[in-house]
Amino acid sequence: MLKTMAETDDLLAAFAGHPHRRSLLKGLVGAGAAGTSLLSFAEALAQAPAADVAKLVILSQPGIVPDILRDVTLPAFRKEAPKTEVAFEAASNAVAYPKMLAQRGNPVVSGAMVNDLFAQRGLNDKMWAKIDPALVPNAAALPAGLVTPGGFGIPFQLTPWGIMYNPDKVEEPKSWTDLWNPKYKGRVSMWDAYYDTYVMAGVVTGKGPSVEEGIKAWAPHKENIGAWVNSPTAEEDLVHRGEVWLAPHWGSWTAMAKSQGKNVAFTIPKEGAVQWTGHMQLCAGFSPAVSELTQRYLNTWLSDECQRAWIERGFYSPASTRVAVPDALKANPAIVTAESAVANLVRPDFVKLGAEMPRLKNLIDRTLKG
């Protein structure tokens, strides 16, 4: 009996990717199956074709993104896998990733939408599996230089990180140093979970894209920080209501807020902006069948139809070179081409940054919140 339980535990671990793995194997054990019988069943389960996968669970950013995925990608994927349901778990990386990390012994999410920092953090934690280019052929349209930190994952959209502001309260900022103007005391909102603002502070003070140097550069101006935020929509509301006037922010989120009637505007200062990139990740710990279907589904995020939807509905910049920015949106500073992003936007060393996140968060707390 002890041998049977050990074999069962091994098999439960081995089939962490099958949607009904635990109930199937425990049912066999309850019926008296053991040893060779269980192993034979497990081998058959591992070889199950992709067509037999009942459900995929995919992590999505919140907001309009799940709507775009449902409207655009699911009809295309159903033609390829009509028997496979796709469910979305909509949450920010900061909220979803710790949960995924806790579940990795029995994972649920097989494909994930992550930012640059969590792409690297997941690589450090061995959360991601290598993507097979043959299963994601649309990635061939990405420009050279647009890559995921660490080599795991594929970029599918991007946006510049610049400055959101209330046009009734301030003139359009021209420089990142405008955030330090004493007349804006208490009128700037900041993040402690994202480091792009500190990257640009390092750049404008001649230290390069160093988060640590950027945090130090903010220290003499910390009285300008009137709010610490952890939600894009909450920050947009603060600026819209005039409670804060300036907020380092994502171009796409600002443009979406403006399209919803919020009194916000976006600009890229003269020193440039940070390239924020959305990456698709294949999560480790799943059966070959689930992994294959997940990659075939993620391929739809780079389809021409979906890339156009990222632009037109989400105000994201496309990752694919096959899709042009519509004329009506070319003047929008929140939207750039993938080639322009690679050539002009700032990209810090996310490999180094991903390993330093706890230390940098602590440095922000001590330097700017104390």
Short mmCIF file of N, CA and C in Angstrom, two decimals, residues 63-64 68 164 233 236-237 240 249-266 309-316 329 332 334-335:
data_model
loop_
_atom_site.label_atom_id
_atom_site.label_comp_id
_atom_site.label_asym_id
_atom_site.label_seq_id
_atom_site.Cartn_x
_atom_site.Cartn_y
_atom_site.Cartn_z
N GLY A 63 -8.93 45.26 -17.44
CA GLY A 63 -9.37 46.33 -18.31
C GLY A 63 -10.01 45.81 -19.58
N ILE A 64 -9.70 46.44 -20.71
CA ILE A 64 -10.31 46.08 -21.98
C ILE A 64 -9.68 44.84 -22.60
N ILE A 68 -11.04 42.19 -25.72
CA ILE A 68 -10.40 42.03 -27.03
C ILE A 68 -10.10 40.56 -27.29
N MET A 164 1.42 61.22 -17.79
CA MET A 164 0.01 61.59 -17.87
C MET A 164 -0.18 62.87 -17.06
N THR A 233 -6.19 52.53 -13.04
CA THR A 233 -7.46 53.27 -13.11
C THR A 233 -7.60 54.24 -11.94
N GLU A 236 -5.54 57.25 -12.84
CA GLU A 236 -6.23 58.05 -13.86
C GLU A 236 -7.35 58.87 -13.24
N ASP A 237 -8.06 58.30 -12.29
CA ASP A 237 -9.14 59.03 -11.62
C ASP A 237 -8.58 60.19 -10.79
N HIS A 240 -7.73 62.88 -13.30
CA HIS A 240 -8.98 63.40 -13.87
C HIS A 240 -9.67 64.36 -12.91
N HIS A 249 3.03 57.35 -16.31
CA HIS A 249 1.96 56.39 -16.62
C HIS A 249 2.19 55.77 -18.00
N TRP A 250 1.40 54.74 -18.28
CA TRP A 250 1.44 54.07 -19.58
C TRP A 250 0.66 54.88 -20.62
N GLY A 251 1.20 54.96 -21.81
CA GLY A 251 0.50 55.67 -22.87
C GLY A 251 -0.83 55.06 -23.22
N SER A 252 -0.88 53.73 -23.34
CA SER A 252 -2.12 53.07 -23.74
C SER A 252 -3.22 53.28 -22.71
N TRP A 253 -2.86 53.14 -21.43
CA TRP A 253 -3.87 53.30 -20.37
C TRP A 253 -4.38 54.74 -20.34
N THR A 254 -3.49 55.71 -20.55
CA THR A 254 -3.91 57.10 -20.57
C THR A 254 -4.87 57.35 -21.74
N ALA A 255 -4.53 56.82 -22.91
CA ALA A 255 -5.38 57.01 -24.09
C ALA A 255 -6.74 56.36 -23.90
N MET A 256 -6.77 55.19 -23.27
CA MET A 256 -8.05 54.54 -23.00
C MET A 256 -8.88 55.39 -22.03
N ALA A 257 -8.23 55.91 -20.99
CA ALA A 257 -8.94 56.76 -20.02
C ALA A 257 -9.50 57.99 -20.71
N LYS A 258 -8.74 58.60 -21.59
CA LYS A 258 -9.19 59.78 -22.31
C LYS A 258 -10.38 59.44 -23.21
N SER A 259 -10.34 58.27 -23.86
CA SER A 259 -11.45 57.86 -24.72
C SER A 259 -12.73 57.61 -23.94
N GLN A 260 -12.59 57.36 -22.63
CA GLN A 260 -13.74 57.16 -21.75
C GLN A 260 -14.25 58.45 -21.13
N GLY A 261 -13.67 59.58 -21.56
CA GLY A 261 -14.13 60.88 -21.09
C GLY A 261 -13.37 61.46 -19.93
N LYS A 262 -12.29 60.83 -19.50
CA LYS A 262 -11.51 61.37 -18.39
C LYS A 262 -10.61 62.51 -18.89
N ASN A 263 -10.44 63.51 -18.04
CA ASN A 263 -9.69 64.70 -18.40
C ASN A 263 -8.20 64.46 -18.18
N VAL A 264 -7.61 63.69 -19.08
CA VAL A 264 -6.19 63.35 -18.99
C VAL A 264 -5.56 63.49 -20.36
N ALA A 265 -4.25 63.69 -20.37
CA ALA A 265 -3.48 63.75 -21.61
C ALA A 265 -2.15 63.03 -21.36
N PHE A 266 -1.46 62.72 -22.46
CA PHE A 266 -0.21 61.95 -22.35
C PHE A 266 0.85 62.60 -23.21
N ALA A 309 -6.64 45.17 -33.36
CA ALA A 309 -7.52 45.42 -32.20
C ALA A 309 -6.74 46.02 -31.03
N TRP A 310 -5.49 45.57 -30.83
CA TRP A 310 -4.68 46.17 -29.77
C TRP A 310 -4.55 47.67 -30.02
N ILE A 311 -4.35 48.06 -31.28
CA ILE A 311 -4.18 49.47 -31.62
C ILE A 311 -5.50 50.23 -31.48
N GLU A 312 -6.52 49.76 -32.17
CA GLU A 312 -7.75 50.52 -32.33
C GLU A 312 -8.63 50.52 -31.09
N ARG A 313 -8.62 49.44 -30.35
CA ARG A 313 -9.48 49.34 -29.17
C ARG A 313 -8.73 49.57 -27.86
N GLY A 314 -7.45 49.22 -27.83
CA GLY A 314 -6.69 49.33 -26.59
C GLY A 314 -5.64 50.42 -26.59
N PHE A 315 -5.41 51.04 -27.77
CA PHE A 315 -4.38 52.07 -27.91
C PHE A 315 -2.98 51.55 -27.56
N TYR A 316 -2.79 50.24 -27.73
CA TYR A 316 -1.47 49.66 -27.59
C TYR A 316 -0.72 49.78 -28.90
N LEU A 329 -4.64 57.57 -35.94
CA LEU A 329 -3.97 57.42 -34.65
C LEU A 329 -2.48 57.71 -34.69
N ASN A 332 -1.14 60.22 -32.20
CA ASN A 332 -1.31 59.91 -30.78
C ASN A 332 0.03 59.49 -30.20
N ALA A 334 0.77 58.02 -27.62
CA ALA A 334 0.74 56.74 -26.90
C ALA A 334 1.03 55.56 -27.82
N ILE A 335 0.98 55.78 -29.14
CA ILE A 335 1.12 54.67 -30.09
C ILE A 335 2.35 54.88 -30.96
#
